[in-house]
Structure formats: C-alpha cells, structure tokens
Short mmCIF file of C-alpha atoms in Angstrom, two decimals:
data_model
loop_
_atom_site.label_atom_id
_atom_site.label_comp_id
_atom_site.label_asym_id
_atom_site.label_seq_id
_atom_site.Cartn_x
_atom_site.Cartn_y
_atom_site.Cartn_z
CA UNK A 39 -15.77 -1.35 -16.80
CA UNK A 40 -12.54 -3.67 -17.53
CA UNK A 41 -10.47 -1.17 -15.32
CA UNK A 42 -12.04 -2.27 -12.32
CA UNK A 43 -11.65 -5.94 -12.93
CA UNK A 44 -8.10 -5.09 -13.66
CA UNK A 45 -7.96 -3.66 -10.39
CA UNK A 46 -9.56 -6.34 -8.76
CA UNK A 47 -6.59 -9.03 -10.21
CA UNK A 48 -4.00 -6.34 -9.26
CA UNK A 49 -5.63 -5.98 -5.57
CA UNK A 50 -5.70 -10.19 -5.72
CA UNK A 51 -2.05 -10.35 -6.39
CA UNK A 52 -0.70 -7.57 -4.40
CA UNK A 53 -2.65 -8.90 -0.96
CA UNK A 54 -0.95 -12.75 -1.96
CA UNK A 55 2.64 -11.50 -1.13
CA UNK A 56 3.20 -14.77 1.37
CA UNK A 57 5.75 -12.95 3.35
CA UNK A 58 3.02 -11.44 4.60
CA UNK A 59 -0.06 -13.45 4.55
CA UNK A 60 -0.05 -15.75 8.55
CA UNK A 61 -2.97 -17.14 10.07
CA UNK A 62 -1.34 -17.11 14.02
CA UNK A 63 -3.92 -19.62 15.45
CA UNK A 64 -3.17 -22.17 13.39
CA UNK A 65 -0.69 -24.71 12.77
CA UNK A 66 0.75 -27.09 9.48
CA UNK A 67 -1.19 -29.61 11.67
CA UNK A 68 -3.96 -28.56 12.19
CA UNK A 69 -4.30 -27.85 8.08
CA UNK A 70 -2.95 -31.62 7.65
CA UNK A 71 -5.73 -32.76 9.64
CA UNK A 72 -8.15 -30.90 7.63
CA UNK A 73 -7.15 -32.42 4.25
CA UNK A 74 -6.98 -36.12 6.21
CA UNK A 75 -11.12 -35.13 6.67
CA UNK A 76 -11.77 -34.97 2.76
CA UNK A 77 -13.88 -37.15 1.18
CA UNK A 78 -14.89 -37.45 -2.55
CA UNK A 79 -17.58 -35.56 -3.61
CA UNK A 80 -18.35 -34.26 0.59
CA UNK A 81 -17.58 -30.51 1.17
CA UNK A 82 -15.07 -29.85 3.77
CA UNK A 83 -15.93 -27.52 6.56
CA UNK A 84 -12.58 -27.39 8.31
CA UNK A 85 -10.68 -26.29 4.89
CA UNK A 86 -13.95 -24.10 4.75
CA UNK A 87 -12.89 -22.08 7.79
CA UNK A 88 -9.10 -22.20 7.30
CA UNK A 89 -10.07 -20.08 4.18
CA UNK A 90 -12.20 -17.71 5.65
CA UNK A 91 -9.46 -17.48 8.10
CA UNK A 92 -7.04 -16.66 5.81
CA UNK A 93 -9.62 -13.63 3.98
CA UNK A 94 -9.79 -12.51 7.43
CA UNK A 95 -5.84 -12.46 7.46
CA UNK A 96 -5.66 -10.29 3.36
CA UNK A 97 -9.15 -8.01 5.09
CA UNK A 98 -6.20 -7.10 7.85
CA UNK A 99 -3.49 -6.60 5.60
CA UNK A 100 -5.72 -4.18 3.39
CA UNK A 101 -7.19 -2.13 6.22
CA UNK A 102 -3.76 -1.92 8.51
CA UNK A 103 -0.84 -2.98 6.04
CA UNK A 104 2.41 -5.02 7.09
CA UNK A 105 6.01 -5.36 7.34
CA UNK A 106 6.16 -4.85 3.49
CA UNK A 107 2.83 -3.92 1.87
CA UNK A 108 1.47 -0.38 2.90
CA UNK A 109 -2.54 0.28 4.06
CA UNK A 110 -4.51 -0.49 0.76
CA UNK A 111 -7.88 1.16 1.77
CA UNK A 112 -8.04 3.25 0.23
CA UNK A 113 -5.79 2.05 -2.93
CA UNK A 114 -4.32 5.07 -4.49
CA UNK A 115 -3.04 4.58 -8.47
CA UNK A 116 -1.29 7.23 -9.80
CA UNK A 117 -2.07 6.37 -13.78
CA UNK A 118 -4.23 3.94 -15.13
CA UNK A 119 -4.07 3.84 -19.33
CA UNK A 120 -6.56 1.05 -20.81
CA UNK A 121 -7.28 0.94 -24.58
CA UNK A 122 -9.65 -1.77 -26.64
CA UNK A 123 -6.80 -4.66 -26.01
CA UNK A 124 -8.34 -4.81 -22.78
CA UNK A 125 -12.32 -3.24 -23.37
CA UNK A 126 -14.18 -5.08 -25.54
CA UNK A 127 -15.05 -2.40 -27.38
CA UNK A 128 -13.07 -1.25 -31.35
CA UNK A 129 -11.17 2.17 -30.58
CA UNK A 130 -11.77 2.09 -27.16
CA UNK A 131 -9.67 4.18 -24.79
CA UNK A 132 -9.78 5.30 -21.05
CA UNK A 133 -7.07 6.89 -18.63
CA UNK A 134 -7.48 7.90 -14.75
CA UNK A 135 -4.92 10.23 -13.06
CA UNK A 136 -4.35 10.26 -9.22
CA UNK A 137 -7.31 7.50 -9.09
CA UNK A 138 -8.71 6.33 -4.81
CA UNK A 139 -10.45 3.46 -4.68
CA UNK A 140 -12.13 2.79 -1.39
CA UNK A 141 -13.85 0.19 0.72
CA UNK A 142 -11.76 -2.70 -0.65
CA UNK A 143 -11.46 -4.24 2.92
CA UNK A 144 -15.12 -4.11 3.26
CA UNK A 145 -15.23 -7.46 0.97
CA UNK A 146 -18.26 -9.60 2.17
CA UNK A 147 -17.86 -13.55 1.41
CA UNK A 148 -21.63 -14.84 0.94
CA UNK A 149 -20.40 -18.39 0.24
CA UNK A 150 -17.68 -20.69 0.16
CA UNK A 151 -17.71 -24.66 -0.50
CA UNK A 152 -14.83 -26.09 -0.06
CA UNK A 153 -15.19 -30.11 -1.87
CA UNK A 154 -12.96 -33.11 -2.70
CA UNK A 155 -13.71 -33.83 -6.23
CA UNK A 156 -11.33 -36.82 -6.14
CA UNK A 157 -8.73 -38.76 -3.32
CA UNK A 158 -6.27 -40.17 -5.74
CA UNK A 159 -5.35 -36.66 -7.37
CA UNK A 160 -5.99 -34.71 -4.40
CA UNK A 161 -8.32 -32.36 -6.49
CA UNK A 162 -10.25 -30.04 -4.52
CA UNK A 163 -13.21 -27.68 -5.80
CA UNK A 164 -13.73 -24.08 -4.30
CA UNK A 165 -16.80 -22.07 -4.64
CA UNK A 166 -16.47 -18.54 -3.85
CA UNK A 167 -19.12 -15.73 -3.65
CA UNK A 168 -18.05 -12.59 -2.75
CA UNK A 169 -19.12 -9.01 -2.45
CA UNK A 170 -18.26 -5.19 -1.82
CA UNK A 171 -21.47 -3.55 -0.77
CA UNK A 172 -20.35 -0.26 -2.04
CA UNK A 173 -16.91 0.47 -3.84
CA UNK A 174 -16.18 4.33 -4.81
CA UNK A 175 -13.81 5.15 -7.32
CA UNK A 176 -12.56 8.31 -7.71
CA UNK A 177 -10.08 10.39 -9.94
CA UNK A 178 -8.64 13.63 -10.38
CA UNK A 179 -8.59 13.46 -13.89
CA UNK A 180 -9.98 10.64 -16.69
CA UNK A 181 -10.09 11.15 -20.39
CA UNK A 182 -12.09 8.81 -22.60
CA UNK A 183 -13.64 8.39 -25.57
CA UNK A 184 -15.83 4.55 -25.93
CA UNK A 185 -18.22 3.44 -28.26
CA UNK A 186 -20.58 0.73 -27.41
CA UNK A 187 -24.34 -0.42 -28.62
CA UNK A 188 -24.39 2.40 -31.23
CA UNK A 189 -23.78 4.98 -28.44
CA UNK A 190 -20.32 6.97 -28.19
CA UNK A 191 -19.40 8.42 -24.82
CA UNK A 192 -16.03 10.93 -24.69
CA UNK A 193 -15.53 13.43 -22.57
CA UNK A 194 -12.76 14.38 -19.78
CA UNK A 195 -12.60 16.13 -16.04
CA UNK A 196 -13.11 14.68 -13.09
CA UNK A 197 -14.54 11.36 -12.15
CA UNK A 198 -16.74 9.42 -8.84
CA UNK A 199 -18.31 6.33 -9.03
CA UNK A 200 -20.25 4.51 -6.68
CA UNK A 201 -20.91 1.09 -7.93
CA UNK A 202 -23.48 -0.94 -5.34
CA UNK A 203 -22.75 -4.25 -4.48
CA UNK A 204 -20.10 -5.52 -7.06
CA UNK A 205 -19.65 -9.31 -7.00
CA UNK A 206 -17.63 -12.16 -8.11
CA UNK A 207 -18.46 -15.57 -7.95
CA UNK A 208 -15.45 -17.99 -8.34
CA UNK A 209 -15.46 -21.48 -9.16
CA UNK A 210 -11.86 -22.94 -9.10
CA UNK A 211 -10.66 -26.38 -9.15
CA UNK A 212 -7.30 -27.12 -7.36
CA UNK A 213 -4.95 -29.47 -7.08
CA UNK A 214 -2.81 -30.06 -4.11
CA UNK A 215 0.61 -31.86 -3.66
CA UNK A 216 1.76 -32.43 0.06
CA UNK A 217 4.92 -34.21 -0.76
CA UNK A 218 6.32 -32.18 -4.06
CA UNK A 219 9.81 -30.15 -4.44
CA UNK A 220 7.89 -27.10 -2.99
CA UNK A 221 6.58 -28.71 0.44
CA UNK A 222 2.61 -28.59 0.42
CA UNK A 223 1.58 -27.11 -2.77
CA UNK A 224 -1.08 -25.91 -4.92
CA UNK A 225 -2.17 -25.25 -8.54
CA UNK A 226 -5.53 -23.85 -10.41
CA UNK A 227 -6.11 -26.51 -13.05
CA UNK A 228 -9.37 -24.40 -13.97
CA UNK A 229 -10.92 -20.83 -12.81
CA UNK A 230 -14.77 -19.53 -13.99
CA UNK A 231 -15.18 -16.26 -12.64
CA UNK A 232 -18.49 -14.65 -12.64
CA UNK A 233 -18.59 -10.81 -11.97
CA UNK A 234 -22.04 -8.92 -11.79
CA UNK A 235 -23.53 -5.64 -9.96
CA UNK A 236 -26.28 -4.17 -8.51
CA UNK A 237 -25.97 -0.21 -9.51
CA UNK A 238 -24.03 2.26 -10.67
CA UNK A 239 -23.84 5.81 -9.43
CA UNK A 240 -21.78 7.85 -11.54
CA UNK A 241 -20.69 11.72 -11.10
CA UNK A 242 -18.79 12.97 -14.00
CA UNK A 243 -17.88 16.33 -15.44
CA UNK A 244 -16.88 17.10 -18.93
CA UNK A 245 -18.81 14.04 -20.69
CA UNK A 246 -19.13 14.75 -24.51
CA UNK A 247 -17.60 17.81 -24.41
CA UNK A 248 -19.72 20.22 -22.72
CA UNK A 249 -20.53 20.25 -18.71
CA UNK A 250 -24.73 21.12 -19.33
CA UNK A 251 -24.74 17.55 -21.10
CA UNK A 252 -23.26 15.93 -17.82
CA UNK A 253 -26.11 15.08 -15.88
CA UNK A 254 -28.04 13.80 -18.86
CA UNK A 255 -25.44 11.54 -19.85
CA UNK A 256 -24.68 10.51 -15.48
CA UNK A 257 -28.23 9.43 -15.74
CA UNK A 258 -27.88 7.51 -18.60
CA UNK A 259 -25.33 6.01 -17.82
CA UNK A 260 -26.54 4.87 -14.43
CA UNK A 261 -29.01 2.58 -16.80
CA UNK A 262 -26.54 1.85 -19.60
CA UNK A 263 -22.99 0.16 -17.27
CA UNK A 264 -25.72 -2.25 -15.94
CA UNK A 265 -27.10 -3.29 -19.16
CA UNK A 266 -23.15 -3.36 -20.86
CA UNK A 267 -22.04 -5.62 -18.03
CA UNK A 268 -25.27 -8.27 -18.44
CA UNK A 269 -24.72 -8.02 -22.24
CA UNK A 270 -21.21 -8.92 -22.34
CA UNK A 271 -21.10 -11.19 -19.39
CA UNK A 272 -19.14 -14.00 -21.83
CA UNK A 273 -16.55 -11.64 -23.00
CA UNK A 274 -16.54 -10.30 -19.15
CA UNK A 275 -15.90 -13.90 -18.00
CA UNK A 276 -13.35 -14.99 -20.28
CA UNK A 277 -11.33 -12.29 -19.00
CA UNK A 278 -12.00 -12.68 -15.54
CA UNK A 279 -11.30 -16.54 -15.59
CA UNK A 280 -7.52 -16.04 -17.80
CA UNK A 281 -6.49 -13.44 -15.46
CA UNK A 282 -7.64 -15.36 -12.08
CA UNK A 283 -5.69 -18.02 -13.50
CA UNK A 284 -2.70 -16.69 -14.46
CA UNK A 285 -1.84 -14.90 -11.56
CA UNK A 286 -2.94 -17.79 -8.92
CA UNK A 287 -0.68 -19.83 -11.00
CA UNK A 288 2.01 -17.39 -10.72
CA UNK A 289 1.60 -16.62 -7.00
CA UNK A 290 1.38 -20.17 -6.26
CA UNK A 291 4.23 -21.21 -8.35
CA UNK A 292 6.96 -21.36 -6.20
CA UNK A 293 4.91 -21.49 -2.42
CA UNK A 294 4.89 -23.81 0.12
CA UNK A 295 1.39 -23.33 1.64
CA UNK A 296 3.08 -24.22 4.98
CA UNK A 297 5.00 -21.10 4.91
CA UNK A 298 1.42 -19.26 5.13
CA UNK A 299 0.42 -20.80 8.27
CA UNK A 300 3.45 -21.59 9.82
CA UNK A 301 3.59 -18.98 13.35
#
C-alpha cells in the first residue's frame, strides 16, 4: 500500500519544480493584496483561489508537461523496490518492473480553507481535501511476498489495480516571511496527512504460487487492502505527515514564492 503513498510524495515533489510552476493571470500584487486581507482566526478566500489556481497550474503540467518536466499522465517507473523499512509489516518486500500509473491529473480538490491563525507570526493554516476518483496502477512484472493479520500473500507475474477514489486530507500550518533573505517565503511548521479509499480492484496473476489460486486471493484481497489501510491508519499517517513535511520543507527551502507568480 506504502508504494503508492511513496508515489504520491514523489509525484508532489516532481510537479513543485518552480521553474516551471506560473500562474499567468496573476501578479506579486495581486498575492500581496491577498495576504493584506487576512485576519486572525477568518479564512481567506482570495489565498483560497490563488491556490486552486496554482493546482490548476501542477493539473497542466501533469497532463501536457513543460520546458523541463515531461507529460506525467500517465507516470511511467521503470523499478520500484520497497522492503519493511518502508511497509509496516516484519519481512515485508515488494518490487514493480516497467510500472504506469494513470489518471494522476484527474486529482479532484473537495476542500480547501485557507485561515490566519495569527498576524504577528504571519502563520497561516491550510486544509486540503483531495481526491483521484479512480487511479490504475499497472506493471509488467511485481514480485512479493507480505505478511499481515496472520495472512501471508507472495506470489509474482503481472499486476493492475484499480483503487476507487483514493484521498488525502491535509492539514498544514505555514508560516510566511515577506521580507526574509529569500524574498516572500514559506515554511511547514506542521503537516497531518490523512489518506483513505473507497475500493480496491485488483487483477493479479501468479499470487501464492499457482495461477488457479488467483482469483480467490483478487477477491480477497479486494476486502482485505481496505480493512489494512483503516487498521493502520496511525502508522499510515505518521508516514504521510514526515514525508509531506520533509519534502515541502525542502522544495520550499530556497524559493521565493514571487518567482511562482511572477509572468
């Protein structure tokens, strides 16, 4: 399950290049103006829309590429090794060859609150709820072997997944700094990420060893990923909110926010 938050945080960081990322309409001043709006504990619905404006801009950049970053719908990953550092589960071990992902730039935002939390620190919080109505995975090849709730599942072949309306909710809460070294700045000073789904429709070959077994264990599973993601939604969170975190931080590091919307 981990390997598609993985490639959720690698999708995050690869569509924050700023070289790349321009909102045409709109100006520095026009941003300025928002933040002059904000008041304490009052949502803002001009930042509100520059946002969405700016999802629209990454949505673009996924579907069409740019200068620099090739079409990323569908996302094509040539190897993809995961072991229990990263799934929560003792012994744990997964790899994809020649793995498309598609319908990334299909991303549906249900929600966003934008609200100044205080006026002295220029501290903003940002709730985000977002969703992919349908997200298919697919790979030539995957090899694993996981053992979870007293159940083992191994097996190798060939690999679909649809999983039905996969969604993250993000609560972050930024700080902003219009007069530091880097121009107009910005830093995550915490990140909860939620992450939840509707379905799962898996169609894999080879599953414990033997291809009449396939279809038991497809249907099972279709019950099971589910269940696993409810069940470990702490462990699921924790790792969701450190990565979030860790690469905003990076990303943001060294960006002036102007560059982003200067034309």
């Amino acid at each position: 399950m981990r390997l598609l938050w993985c490639l959720f945080a690698v999708m995050a960081a690869v569509a924050s290049v700023p070289a790349d990322i321009k909102i045409s309409p709109t100006s520095e001043s026009k941003l300025l103006r928002a933040l002059s709006q904000s008041r304490e504990n009052s949502r803002n619905s001009q930042l509100e829309q520059l946002i969405l404006d700016l999802l629209e801009t990454v949505r673009d950049i996924i579907l069409n590429g740019s200068g620099v970053i090739p079409p990323l719908d569908p996302l094509n990953i040539s190897q993809i090794d995961l072991d229990d550092e990263i799934i929560p589960f003792p012994g744990a071990r997964v790899s994809l060859t020649d793995t498309v992902m598609s319908n990334l730039g299909a991303f549906v935002v249900d929600d966003l609150s934008v609200t100044m939390t205080s006026f002295l620190l220029q501290r903003y919080r940002i709730i985000l709820v977002g969703r992919i109505p349908e997200l298919e995975v697919e790979a030539d090849k995957y090899d694993l072997d996981i053992s979870a709730m007293g159940v083992n599942v191994f097996g190798n072949g060939k690999l679909k997944l649809k999983i039905i309306d996969p969604k993250v909710t993000a609560d972050l809460l930024v700080n902003l700094s219009i007069f530091g070294s880097n121009g107009l700045s910005l830093n995550v000073r915490e990140c909860t990420v939620n992450f939840g789904l509707s379905a799962i429709e898996p169609e894999i070959t080879g599953l414990l060893g033997h291809e009449g077994a396939s279809d038991f264990v497809n249907l099972f599973l279709k019950d099971l990923v589910p269940t696993l993601v409810e069940f470990y939604e702490p462990e699921i969170t924790s790792f969701l909110s450190e990565t979030v975190h860790e690469i905003a931080n990076d990303v943001l590091a060294d960006l002036d926010l102007g560059d982003l919307i200067r034309p």
